[in-house]
Amino acid sequence: MPSLSEALVVLGLGDRLVGVTAYCVLPPGAFAALPKVGGTKDADVAAILELRPDLVIANQEENTARVVGKLVEAGIDVWVTYPRTVREGAELLRALARLGAAPEVEARVVEPVFAAIEAAERRRERRPDPVRTDRSGPAEGAVDPAAARLPPPVRVFCAIWRDPWMTVGADTYIHDLIELCGGANVFAETISSVEPVPGPGAGDERTSGARNRRYPIVDRAAIEAARPEVILLPSEPYAFGERDREELLGFDCPAAVGGRVHCIDGSLVSWYGPRIAEAIRVLGPLLANV
C-alpha cells in the first residue's frame, strides 16, 4: 500500500522494508532499491515469500482475500488494515509508529496529525444545532435564530472514477474526510442499482452489496439532481484532469454555475497517515461555505 509504505519511511522505519508494491513511489527514490512484488490487487505471492518477511501489512479494500489467504497459509503474519474514518487513519499511523519508531520521531509525525483532526472536529462541533431542545431558550422545537443564520455544510460530490461515474458513500475514509472538513457528501446514502465494473476500491467487495453502497455508480442525471455545490476531482484512483473539469462545468448544478469544480491531489483524500494534516488544511478552504 503506497500510503503505508510512505508512512513507514516518514516514521524512520524505511530500513525495515524488504519489498513494496509497484505503486509505492513516495517519498521519491525511497524504494528504488527495493524489490517490487506487483500491484495492490495482483501481488505476486511467490515473490513475497522469497523475501521472507516477518510481517506483511495489507489493506482490506486494496488487497485481495486470495493473496492474504495464501500468505497466511504459508505461515506469514499479515496485518490487515481497514481505516474508514480519518481518526482511524491517524490511529493506524500511531500503530505503525509502535513498530519501532523513535519516540521523538513519533511525536513529530503523529502529534500534528491528531492536532489537525481535533481542530477540525472543534470547528465542526462549534456549529450549533438549529433546533433548540433545552428549556432555557426558545420553546422546544423552535429554531435558534443564531444557529439559523449559520450556513449549512457545503454539498460535495467527490468523483473517484468515470465511464461510468463512481463516487463514495458513507462508511468510507473519503466520506469522513469530507464531513470532517465541513462538507456534506451528497451521495452518502446512495446504493448503486447496477453491479460495479472493474475500477477502484474494495477488492473483494467488487460485486457485493457493500461495494454498491460504499462506492456507488452514478450518472449525469443523478449528479445534477444531487445539486452539489463543490465537485472534487482527485488525481487517483482515476487520473482526473482539466478535460474532466471542463465537462463537469457544463453540468446543471450549483458547483458548475459557481465554478467550484476542483482538480486535487488524490493522495490527500485517499492516503491516510502523515498526509492527513495537509489534507485538512487544503480541503477546508475548498469546502468553505462562501
PDB file of C-alpha atoms in Angstrom:
ATOM      1  CA  MET A   1       0.000   0.000   0.000  1.00  0.00           C
ATOM      2  CA  PRO A   2       1.545   3.340  -1.070  1.00  0.00           C
ATOM      3  CA  SER A   3       0.173   5.238   1.924  1.00  0.00           C
ATOM      4  CA  LEU A   4       1.505   2.664   4.379  1.00  0.00           C
ATOM      5  CA  SER A   5       4.980   2.435   2.849  1.00  0.00           C
ATOM      6  CA  GLU A   6       5.216   6.228   2.843  1.00  0.00           C
ATOM      7  CA  ALA A   7       4.164   6.323   6.489  1.00  0.00           C
ATOM      8  CA  LEU A   8       6.851   3.814   7.455  1.00  0.00           C
ATOM      9  CA  VAL A   9       9.546   5.894   5.759  1.00  0.00           C
ATOM     10  CA  VAL A  10       8.337   9.130   7.353  1.00  0.00           C
ATOM     11  CA  LEU A  11       8.404   7.361  10.720  1.00  0.00           C
ATOM     12  CA  GLY A  12      12.033   6.387  10.159  1.00  0.00           C
ATOM     13  CA  LEU A  13      11.229   2.715   9.579  1.00  0.00           C
ATOM     14  CA  GLY A  14      12.112   2.519   5.896  1.00  0.00           C
ATOM     15  CA  ASP A  15      15.089   0.286   6.614  1.00  0.00           C
ATOM     16  CA  ARG A  16      12.681  -2.387   7.880  1.00  0.00           C
ATOM     17  CA  LEU A  17      11.051  -2.762   4.462  1.00  0.00           C
ATOM     18  CA  VAL A  18      12.121  -5.714   2.306  1.00  0.00           C
ATOM     19  CA  GLY A  19       9.667  -5.170  -0.557  1.00  0.00           C
ATOM     20  CA  VAL A  20       6.835  -2.917  -1.738  1.00  0.00           C
ATOM     21  CA  THR A  21       4.208  -2.755  -4.481  1.00  0.00           C
ATOM     22  CA  ALA A  22       4.839  -1.124  -7.835  1.00  0.00           C
ATOM     23  CA  TYR A  23       2.603   1.754  -6.723  1.00  0.00           C
ATOM     24  CA  CYS A  24       4.751   2.670  -3.725  1.00  0.00           C
ATOM     25  CA  VAL A  25       6.503   5.716  -5.174  1.00  0.00           C
ATOM     26  CA  LEU A  26       6.633   8.291  -2.385  1.00  0.00           C
ATOM     27  CA  PRO A  27       8.817   9.652  -0.900  1.00  0.00           C
ATOM     28  CA  PRO A  28      10.674   9.960  -4.237  1.00  0.00           C
ATOM     29  CA  GLY A  29      13.520   7.473  -4.517  1.00  0.00           C
ATOM     30  CA  ALA A  30      12.829   5.855  -1.158  1.00  0.00           C
ATOM     31  CA  PHE A  31      12.080   2.451  -2.687  1.00  0.00           C
ATOM     32  CA  ALA A  32      14.360   2.462  -5.726  1.00  0.00           C
ATOM     33  CA  ALA A  33      16.497  -0.390  -4.399  1.00  0.00           C
ATOM     34  CA  LEU A  34      13.642  -2.495  -3.029  1.00  0.00           C
ATOM     35  CA  PRO A  35      12.058  -5.447  -4.871  1.00  0.00           C
ATOM     36  CA  LYS A  36       8.596  -4.763  -6.297  1.00  0.00           C
ATOM     37  CA  VAL A  37       6.026  -7.517  -5.771  1.00  0.00           C
ATOM     38  CA  GLY A  38       3.348  -6.403  -8.230  1.00  0.00           C
ATOM     39  CA  GLY A  39       0.321  -4.201  -7.737  1.00  0.00           C
ATOM     40  CA  THR A  40      -2.028  -3.887  -4.817  1.00  0.00           C
ATOM     41  CA  LYS A  41      -4.579  -6.273  -6.317  1.00  0.00           C
ATOM     42  CA  ASP A  42      -2.253  -8.628  -8.192  1.00  0.00           C
ATOM     43  CA  ALA A  43       0.597  -9.021  -5.721  1.00  0.00           C
ATOM     44  CA  ASP A  44       2.924 -11.925  -6.516  1.00  0.00           C
ATOM     45  CA  VAL A  45       2.663 -14.285  -3.545  1.00  0.00           C
ATOM     46  CA  ALA A  46       5.755 -16.266  -4.549  1.00  0.00           C
ATOM     47  CA  ALA A  47       7.809 -13.074  -4.790  1.00  0.00           C
ATOM     48  CA  ILE A  48       6.646 -12.013  -1.340  1.00  0.00           C
ATOM     49  CA  LEU A  49       7.528 -15.384   0.175  1.00  0.00           C
ATOM     50  CA  GLU A  50      11.018 -15.225  -1.333  1.00  0.00           C
ATOM     51  CA  LEU A  51      11.625 -12.038   0.648  1.00  0.00           C
ATOM     52  CA  ARG A  52      10.932 -13.920   3.918  1.00  0.00           C
ATOM     53  CA  PRO A  53       9.137 -11.026   5.663  1.00  0.00           C
ATOM     54  CA  ASP A  54       8.316 -11.183   9.356  1.00  0.00           C
ATOM     55  CA  LEU A  55       5.176  -9.141   8.724  1.00  0.00           C
ATOM     56  CA  VAL A  56       3.107  -8.165   5.685  1.00  0.00           C
ATOM     57  CA  ILE A  57       0.943  -5.059   6.030  1.00  0.00           C
ATOM     58  CA  ALA A  58      -2.131  -5.256   3.803  1.00  0.00           C
ATOM     59  CA  ASN A  59      -5.417  -3.426   3.358  1.00  0.00           C
ATOM     60  CA  GLN A  60      -8.861  -4.983   3.226  1.00  0.00           C
ATOM     61  CA  GLU A  61     -10.024  -2.814   0.319  1.00  0.00           C
ATOM     62  CA  GLU A  62      -6.920  -2.692  -1.812  1.00  0.00           C
ATOM     63  CA  ASN A  63      -5.562  -6.227  -1.402  1.00  0.00           C
ATOM     64  CA  THR A  64      -7.478  -9.387  -2.232  1.00  0.00           C
ATOM     65  CA  ALA A  65      -8.518 -12.108   0.180  1.00  0.00           C
ATOM     66  CA  ARG A  66      -6.865 -14.634  -2.141  1.00  0.00           C
ATOM     67  CA  VAL A  67      -3.415 -13.085  -1.699  1.00  0.00           C
ATOM     68  CA  VAL A  68      -3.838 -12.550   2.036  1.00  0.00           C
ATOM     69  CA  GLY A  69      -5.117 -16.097   2.485  1.00  0.00           C
ATOM     70  CA  LYS A  70      -2.161 -17.641   0.654  1.00  0.00           C
ATOM     71  CA  LEU A  71       0.288 -15.652   2.771  1.00  0.00           C
ATOM     72  CA  VAL A  72      -1.415 -16.765   5.976  1.00  0.00           C
ATOM     73  CA  GLU A  73      -1.417 -20.379   4.773  1.00  0.00           C
ATOM     74  CA  ALA A  74       2.340 -20.051   4.223  1.00  0.00           C
ATOM     75  CA  GLY A  75       2.801 -19.011   7.853  1.00  0.00           C
ATOM     76  CA  ILE A  76       3.320 -15.282   7.259  1.00  0.00           C
ATOM     77  CA  ASP A  77       1.929 -12.823   9.788  1.00  0.00           C
ATOM     78  CA  VAL A  78      -0.398 -10.445   7.919  1.00  0.00           C
ATOM     79  CA  TRP A  79      -1.721  -7.224   9.414  1.00  0.00           C
ATOM     80  CA  VAL A  80      -4.884  -6.310   7.502  1.00  0.00           C
ATOM     81  CA  THR A  81      -5.665  -2.614   7.909  1.00  0.00           C
ATOM     82  CA  TYR A  82      -9.056  -1.042   7.191  1.00  0.00           C
ATOM     83  CA  PRO A  83      -9.399   2.604   8.289  1.00  0.00           C
ATOM     84  CA  ARG A  84     -12.807   4.017   7.362  1.00  0.00           C
ATOM     85  CA  THR A  85     -12.571   7.325   9.209  1.00  0.00           C
ATOM     86  CA  VAL A  86      -9.905   9.992   9.410  1.00  0.00           C
ATOM     87  CA  ARG A  87      -9.362   9.298  13.085  1.00  0.00           C
ATOM     88  CA  GLU A  88      -8.906   5.592  12.339  1.00  0.00           C
ATOM     89  CA  GLY A  89      -6.295   6.608   9.757  1.00  0.00           C
ATOM     90  CA  ALA A  90      -4.460   8.575  12.429  1.00  0.00           C
ATOM     91  CA  GLU A  91      -4.698   5.673  14.876  1.00  0.00           C
ATOM     92  CA  LEU A  92      -3.183   3.433  12.207  1.00  0.00           C
ATOM     93  CA  LEU A  93      -0.285   5.872  11.842  1.00  0.00           C
ATOM     94  CA  ARG A  94       0.257   5.704  15.600  1.00  0.00           C
ATOM     95  CA  ALA A  95       0.147   1.895  15.493  1.00  0.00           C
ATOM     96  CA  LEU A  96       2.742   1.859  12.705  1.00  0.00           C
ATOM     97  CA  ALA A  97       4.967   4.074  14.840  1.00  0.00           C
ATOM     98  CA  ARG A  98       4.788   1.475  17.605  1.00  0.00           C
ATOM     99  CA  LEU A  99       6.619  -0.954  15.321  1.00  0.00           C
ATOM    100  CA  GLY A 100       9.825   0.769  16.367  1.00  0.00           C
ATOM    101  CA  ALA A 101       9.833   4.477  15.568  1.00  0.00           C
ATOM    102  CA  ALA A 102      11.975   6.639  17.822  1.00  0.00           C
ATOM    103  CA  PRO A 103       9.809   8.474  20.387  1.00  0.00           C
ATOM    104  CA  GLU A 104      10.867  11.888  19.109  1.00  0.00           C
ATOM    105  CA  VAL A 105      10.021  10.893  15.526  1.00  0.00           C
ATOM    106  CA  GLU A 106       6.651   9.519  16.582  1.00  0.00           C
ATOM    107  CA  ALA A 107       5.892  12.785  18.361  1.00  0.00           C
ATOM    108  CA  ARG A 108       6.984  14.893  15.374  1.00  0.00           C
ATOM    109  CA  VAL A 109       4.960  12.886  12.842  1.00  0.00           C
ATOM    110  CA  VAL A 110       1.903  11.670  14.736  1.00  0.00           C
ATOM    111  CA  GLU A 111       1.027  14.517  17.101  1.00  0.00           C
ATOM    112  CA  PRO A 112       0.424  17.151  14.360  1.00  0.00           C
ATOM    113  CA  VAL A 113      -1.989  14.754  12.654  1.00  0.00           C
ATOM    114  CA  PHE A 114      -4.110  14.331  15.774  1.00  0.00           C
ATOM    115  CA  ALA A 115      -3.909  18.077  16.456  1.00  0.00           C
ATOM    116  CA  ALA A 116      -5.249  18.826  12.965  1.00  0.00           C
ATOM    117  CA  ILE A 117      -8.104  16.348  13.401  1.00  0.00           C
ATOM    118  CA  GLU A 118      -9.055  17.744  16.790  1.00  0.00           C
ATOM    119  CA  ALA A 119      -9.022  21.321  15.471  1.00  0.00           C
ATOM    120  CA  ALA A 120     -11.268  20.304  12.568  1.00  0.00           C
ATOM    121  CA  GLU A 121     -13.626  18.494  14.950  1.00  0.00           C
ATOM    122  CA  ARG A 122     -13.855  21.612  17.128  1.00  0.00           C
ATOM    123  CA  ARG A 123     -14.703  23.745  14.094  1.00  0.00           C
ATOM    124  CA  ARG A 124     -17.395  21.280  13.072  1.00  0.00           C
ATOM    125  CA  GLU A 125     -18.828  20.978  16.579  1.00  0.00           C
ATOM    126  CA  ARG A 126     -18.933  24.756  17.004  1.00  0.00           C
ATOM    127  CA  ARG A 127     -21.904  24.852  14.652  1.00  0.00           C
ATOM    128  CA  PRO A 128     -24.946  24.864  16.977  1.00  0.00           C
ATOM    129  CA  ASP A 129     -27.949  22.681  16.324  1.00  0.00           C
ATOM    130  CA  PRO A 130     -30.573  24.835  14.568  1.00  0.00           C
ATOM    131  CA  VAL A 131     -33.297  23.190  16.678  1.00  0.00           C
ATOM    132  CA  ARG A 132     -33.186  24.002  20.378  1.00  0.00           C
ATOM    133  CA  THR A 133     -34.419  21.268  22.681  1.00  0.00           C
ATOM    134  CA  ASP A 134     -33.446  22.722  26.064  1.00  0.00           C
ATOM    135  CA  ARG A 135     -35.971  24.536  28.256  1.00  0.00           C
ATOM    136  CA  SER A 136     -33.778  27.585  28.928  1.00  0.00           C
ATOM    137  CA  GLY A 137     -34.202  29.158  25.489  1.00  0.00           C
ATOM    138  CA  PRO A 138     -36.951  29.235  22.907  1.00  0.00           C
ATOM    139  CA  ALA A 139     -39.747  26.702  23.082  1.00  0.00           C
ATOM    140  CA  GLU A 140     -38.869  23.100  22.338  1.00  0.00           C
ATOM    141  CA  GLY A 141     -38.554  22.575  18.598  1.00  0.00           C
ATOM    142  CA  ALA A 142     -38.157  26.286  17.873  1.00  0.00           C
ATOM    143  CA  VAL A 143     -35.397  27.433  15.562  1.00  0.00           C
ATOM    144  CA  ASP A 144     -32.496  29.134  17.316  1.00  0.00           C
ATOM    145  CA  PRO A 145     -32.065  32.419  15.367  1.00  0.00           C
ATOM    146  CA  ALA A 146     -28.288  32.434  15.889  1.00  0.00           C
ATOM    147  CA  ALA A 147     -27.936  28.903  14.571  1.00  0.00           C
ATOM    148  CA  ALA A 148     -30.346  29.524  11.724  1.00  0.00           C
ATOM    149  CA  ARG A 149     -28.056  32.268  10.421  1.00  0.00           C
ATOM    150  CA  LEU A 150     -25.189  29.816  10.026  1.00  0.00           C
ATOM    151  CA  PRO A 151     -24.833  28.418   6.512  1.00  0.00           C
ATOM    152  CA  PRO A 152     -25.384  24.681   6.177  1.00  0.00           C
ATOM    153  CA  PRO A 153     -22.470  22.423   5.219  1.00  0.00           C
ATOM    154  CA  VAL A 154     -21.478  22.655   1.564  1.00  0.00           C
ATOM    155  CA  ARG A 155     -22.902  19.858  -0.580  1.00  0.00           C
ATOM    156  CA  VAL A 156     -19.994  17.886  -2.082  1.00  0.00           C
ATOM    157  CA  PHE A 157     -19.654  15.365  -4.905  1.00  0.00           C
ATOM    158  CA  CYS A 158     -16.291  13.594  -4.953  1.00  0.00           C
ATOM    159  CA  ALA A 159     -15.707  11.524  -8.088  1.00  0.00           C
ATOM    160  CA  ILE A 160     -13.339   8.555  -7.933  1.00  0.00           C
ATOM    161  CA  TRP A 161     -13.928   7.067 -11.403  1.00  0.00           C
ATOM    162  CA  ARG A 162     -15.681   7.716 -14.687  1.00  0.00           C
ATOM    163  CA  ASP A 163     -17.180   5.749 -17.585  1.00  0.00           C
ATOM    164  CA  PRO A 164     -19.226   5.161 -15.520  1.00  0.00           C
ATOM    165  CA  TRP A 165     -19.025   7.834 -12.864  1.00  0.00           C
ATOM    166  CA  MET A 166     -18.322   6.449  -9.403  1.00  0.00           C
ATOM    167  CA  THR A 167     -18.313   8.239  -6.081  1.00  0.00           C
ATOM    168  CA  VAL A 168     -18.090   7.492  -2.356  1.00  0.00           C
ATOM    169  CA  GLY A 169     -20.885   6.616   0.026  1.00  0.00           C
ATOM    170  CA  ALA A 170     -20.915   6.584   3.794  1.00  0.00           C
ATOM    171  CA  ASP A 171     -18.603   4.294   5.746  1.00  0.00           C
ATOM    172  CA  THR A 172     -15.610   5.330   3.645  1.00  0.00           C
ATOM    173  CA  TYR A 173     -12.487   7.252   4.541  1.00  0.00           C
ATOM    174  CA  ILE A 174     -13.127   9.903   1.870  1.00  0.00           C
ATOM    175  CA  HIS A 175     -16.685  10.460   3.087  1.00  0.00           C
ATOM    176  CA  ASP A 176     -15.465  11.019   6.638  1.00  0.00           C
ATOM    177  CA  LEU A 177     -12.763  13.414   5.444  1.00  0.00           C
ATOM    178  CA  ILE A 178     -15.342  15.459   3.524  1.00  0.00           C
ATOM    179  CA  GLU A 179     -17.579  15.652   6.596  1.00  0.00           C
ATOM    180  CA  LEU A 180     -14.656  16.500   8.886  1.00  0.00           C
ATOM    181  CA  CYS A 181     -13.622  19.378   6.623  1.00  0.00           C
ATOM    182  CA  GLY A 182     -17.089  20.920   6.699  1.00  0.00           C
ATOM    183  CA  GLY A 183     -18.789  19.313   3.702  1.00  0.00           C
ATOM    184  CA  ALA A 184     -21.845  17.121   3.255  1.00  0.00           C
ATOM    185  CA  ASN A 185     -21.411  14.155   0.921  1.00  0.00           C
ATOM    186  CA  VAL A 186     -24.393  14.277  -1.463  1.00  0.00           C
ATOM    187  CA  PHE A 187     -24.165  10.547  -2.188  1.00  0.00           C
ATOM    188  CA  ALA A 188     -23.655   9.381   1.400  1.00  0.00           C
ATOM    189  CA  GLU A 189     -26.688   7.085   1.377  1.00  0.00           C
ATOM    190  CA  THR A 190     -26.766   6.140  -2.306  1.00  0.00           C
ATOM    191  CA  ILE A 191     -26.841   2.490  -3.354  1.00  0.00           C
ATOM    192  CA  SER A 192     -25.945   1.549  -6.922  1.00  0.00           C
ATOM    193  CA  SER A 193     -28.743  -0.078  -8.864  1.00  0.00           C
ATOM    194  CA  VAL A 194     -26.198  -1.765 -11.139  1.00  0.00           C
ATOM    195  CA  GLU A 195     -23.241  -4.023 -10.478  1.00  0.00           C
ATOM    196  CA  PRO A 196     -19.845  -2.298 -10.160  1.00  0.00           C
ATOM    197  CA  VAL A 197     -17.408  -2.511 -13.034  1.00  0.00           C
ATOM    198  CA  PRO A 198     -13.634  -3.007 -12.750  1.00  0.00           C
ATOM    199  CA  GLY A 199     -12.277   0.125 -11.169  1.00  0.00           C
ATOM    200  CA  PRO A 200     -11.057   1.452  -7.835  1.00  0.00           C
ATOM    201  CA  GLY A 201     -11.631   0.429  -4.281  1.00  0.00           C
ATOM    202  CA  ALA A 202     -12.776  -2.632  -2.487  1.00  0.00           C
ATOM    203  CA  GLY A 203     -11.049  -5.660  -3.917  1.00  0.00           C
ATOM    204  CA  ASP A 204     -13.333  -8.471  -2.763  1.00  0.00           C
ATOM    205  CA  GLU A 205     -16.380  -6.268  -2.288  1.00  0.00           C
ATOM    206  CA  ARG A 206     -16.372  -5.557  -6.014  1.00  0.00           C
ATOM    207  CA  THR A 207     -19.594  -7.443  -6.718  1.00  0.00           C
ATOM    208  CA  SER A 208     -21.201  -7.202  -3.294  1.00  0.00           C
ATOM    209  CA  GLY A 209     -23.952  -5.028  -1.908  1.00  0.00           C
ATOM    210  CA  ALA A 210     -21.422  -3.446   0.447  1.00  0.00           C
ATOM    211  CA  ARG A 211     -19.424  -2.203  -2.516  1.00  0.00           C
ATOM    212  CA  ASN A 212     -22.556  -0.849  -4.197  1.00  0.00           C
ATOM    213  CA  ARG A 213     -23.258   1.189  -1.076  1.00  0.00           C
ATOM    214  CA  ARG A 214     -19.709   2.324  -0.365  1.00  0.00           C
ATOM    215  CA  TYR A 215     -18.701   3.128  -3.950  1.00  0.00           C
ATOM    216  CA  PRO A 216     -21.933   3.749  -5.859  1.00  0.00           C
ATOM    217  CA  ILE A 217     -22.176   4.238  -9.604  1.00  0.00           C
ATOM    218  CA  VAL A 218     -23.995   7.432 -10.598  1.00  0.00           C
ATOM    219  CA  ASP A 219     -24.804   9.169 -13.867  1.00  0.00           C
ATOM    220  CA  ARG A 220     -25.074  12.767 -15.014  1.00  0.00           C
ATOM    221  CA  ALA A 221     -28.751  12.959 -14.124  1.00  0.00           C
ATOM    222  CA  ALA A 222     -28.046  11.766 -10.570  1.00  0.00           C
ATOM    223  CA  ILE A 223     -25.161  14.208 -10.167  1.00  0.00           C
ATOM    224  CA  GLU A 224     -27.272  17.129 -11.336  1.00  0.00           C
ATOM    225  CA  ALA A 225     -30.217  16.054  -9.165  1.00  0.00           C
ATOM    226  CA  ALA A 226     -27.952  15.912  -6.089  1.00  0.00           C
ATOM    227  CA  ARG A 227     -27.181  19.639  -6.549  1.00  0.00           C
ATOM    228  CA  PRO A 228     -23.549  19.584  -5.378  1.00  0.00           C
ATOM    229  CA  GLU A 229     -22.083  22.975  -4.559  1.00  0.00           C
ATOM    230  CA  VAL A 230     -18.495  21.697  -4.780  1.00  0.00           C
ATOM    231  CA  ILE A 231     -17.138  18.927  -7.001  1.00  0.00           C
ATOM    232  CA  LEU A 232     -13.788  17.302  -6.199  1.00  0.00           C
ATOM    233  CA  LEU A 233     -11.791  15.511  -8.904  1.00  0.00           C
ATOM    234  CA  PRO A 234      -8.863  13.643  -7.294  1.00  0.00           C
ATOM    235  CA  SER A 235      -5.887  12.587  -9.407  1.00  0.00           C
ATOM    236  CA  GLU A 236      -6.317   8.976  -8.238  1.00  0.00           C
ATOM    237  CA  PRO A 237      -7.530   6.268  -8.484  1.00  0.00           C
ATOM    238  CA  TYR A 238      -8.789   7.765 -11.762  1.00  0.00           C
ATOM    239  CA  ALA A 239      -6.464  10.416 -13.155  1.00  0.00           C
ATOM    240  CA  PHE A 240      -8.976  13.252 -13.438  1.00  0.00           C
ATOM    241  CA  GLY A 241      -7.703  16.328 -15.232  1.00  0.00           C
ATOM    242  CA  GLU A 242      -8.685  19.579 -16.868  1.00  0.00           C
ATOM    243  CA  ARG A 243     -10.783  17.937 -19.596  1.00  0.00           C
ATOM    244  CA  ASP A 244     -12.934  16.272 -16.953  1.00  0.00           C
ATOM    245  CA  ARG A 245     -13.249  19.553 -15.084  1.00  0.00           C
ATOM    246  CA  GLU A 246     -14.372  21.352 -18.237  1.00  0.00           C
ATOM    247  CA  GLU A 247     -17.010  18.678 -18.848  1.00  0.00           C
ATOM    248  CA  LEU A 248     -18.401  18.965 -15.323  1.00  0.00           C
ATOM    249  CA  LEU A 249     -18.518  22.752 -15.598  1.00  0.00           C
ATOM    250  CA  GLY A 250     -21.177  22.126 -18.234  1.00  0.00           C
ATOM    251  CA  PHE A 251     -23.438  20.232 -15.813  1.00  0.00           C
ATOM    252  CA  ASP A 252     -26.587  21.844 -14.433  1.00  0.00           C
ATOM    253  CA  CYS A 253     -25.651  22.149 -10.764  1.00  0.00           C
ATOM    254  CA  PRO A 254     -24.509  24.886  -8.346  1.00  0.00           C
ATOM    255  CA  ALA A 255     -20.870  23.710  -8.400  1.00  0.00           C
ATOM    256  CA  ALA A 256     -20.703  24.258 -12.155  1.00  0.00           C
ATOM    257  CA  VAL A 257     -22.501  27.601 -12.017  1.00  0.00           C
ATOM    258  CA  GLY A 258     -20.162  28.822  -9.289  1.00  0.00           C
ATOM    259  CA  GLY A 259     -17.019  27.402 -10.885  1.00  0.00           C
ATOM    260  CA  ARG A 260     -16.323  25.275  -7.822  1.00  0.00           C
ATOM    261  CA  VAL A 261     -15.075  22.180  -9.644  1.00  0.00           C
ATOM    262  CA  HIS A 262     -11.592  21.398  -8.347  1.00  0.00           C
ATOM    263  CA  CYS A 263      -8.883  19.030  -9.570  1.00  0.00           C
ATOM    264  CA  ILE A 264      -6.967  17.961  -6.465  1.00  0.00           C
ATOM    265  CA  ASP A 265      -4.052  15.752  -5.462  1.00  0.00           C
ATOM    266  CA  GLY A 266      -5.674  12.352  -4.989  1.00  0.00           C
ATOM    267  CA  SER A 267      -3.276  11.361  -2.229  1.00  0.00           C
ATOM    268  CA  LEU A 268      -4.853  13.994   0.001  1.00  0.00           C
ATOM    269  CA  VAL A 269      -8.200  12.197   0.052  1.00  0.00           C
ATOM    270  CA  SER A 270      -7.103   8.566  -0.063  1.00  0.00           C
ATOM    271  CA  TRP A 271      -3.670   8.303   1.601  1.00  0.00           C
ATOM    272  CA  TYR A 272      -4.310   8.055   5.318  1.00  0.00           C
ATOM    273  CA  GLY A 273      -1.300   8.658   7.521  1.00  0.00           C
ATOM    274  CA  PRO A 274       1.117  11.584   7.567  1.00  0.00           C
ATOM    275  CA  ARG A 275      -0.837  13.383   4.797  1.00  0.00           C
ATOM    276  CA  ILE A 276      -3.934  13.826   6.949  1.00  0.00           C
ATOM    277  CA  ALA A 277      -2.950  17.219   8.371  1.00  0.00           C
ATOM    278  CA  GLU A 278      -2.197  18.581   4.889  1.00  0.00           C
ATOM    279  CA  ALA A 279      -5.478  17.168   3.565  1.00  0.00           C
ATOM    280  CA  ILE A 280      -7.439  19.041   6.228  1.00  0.00           C
ATOM    281  CA  ARG A 281      -5.511  22.245   5.525  1.00  0.00           C
ATOM    282  CA  VAL A 282      -6.171  22.052   1.773  1.00  0.00           C
ATOM    283  CA  LEU A 283      -9.761  20.796   1.779  1.00  0.00           C
ATOM    284  CA  GLY A 284     -11.048  23.142   4.478  1.00  0.00           C
ATOM    285  CA  PRO A 285     -10.991  26.280   2.270  1.00  0.00           C
ATOM    286  CA  LEU A 286     -12.284  24.357  -0.768  1.00  0.00           C
ATOM    287  CA  LEU A 287     -15.330  23.235   1.205  1.00  0.00           C
ATOM    288  CA  ALA A 288     -15.960  26.561   2.915  1.00  0.00           C
ATOM    289  CA  ASN A 289     -19.475  27.943   2.538  1.00  0.00           C
ATOM    290  CA  VAL A 290     -18.957  31.267   0.751  1.00  0.00           C
TER     291      VAL A 290
END
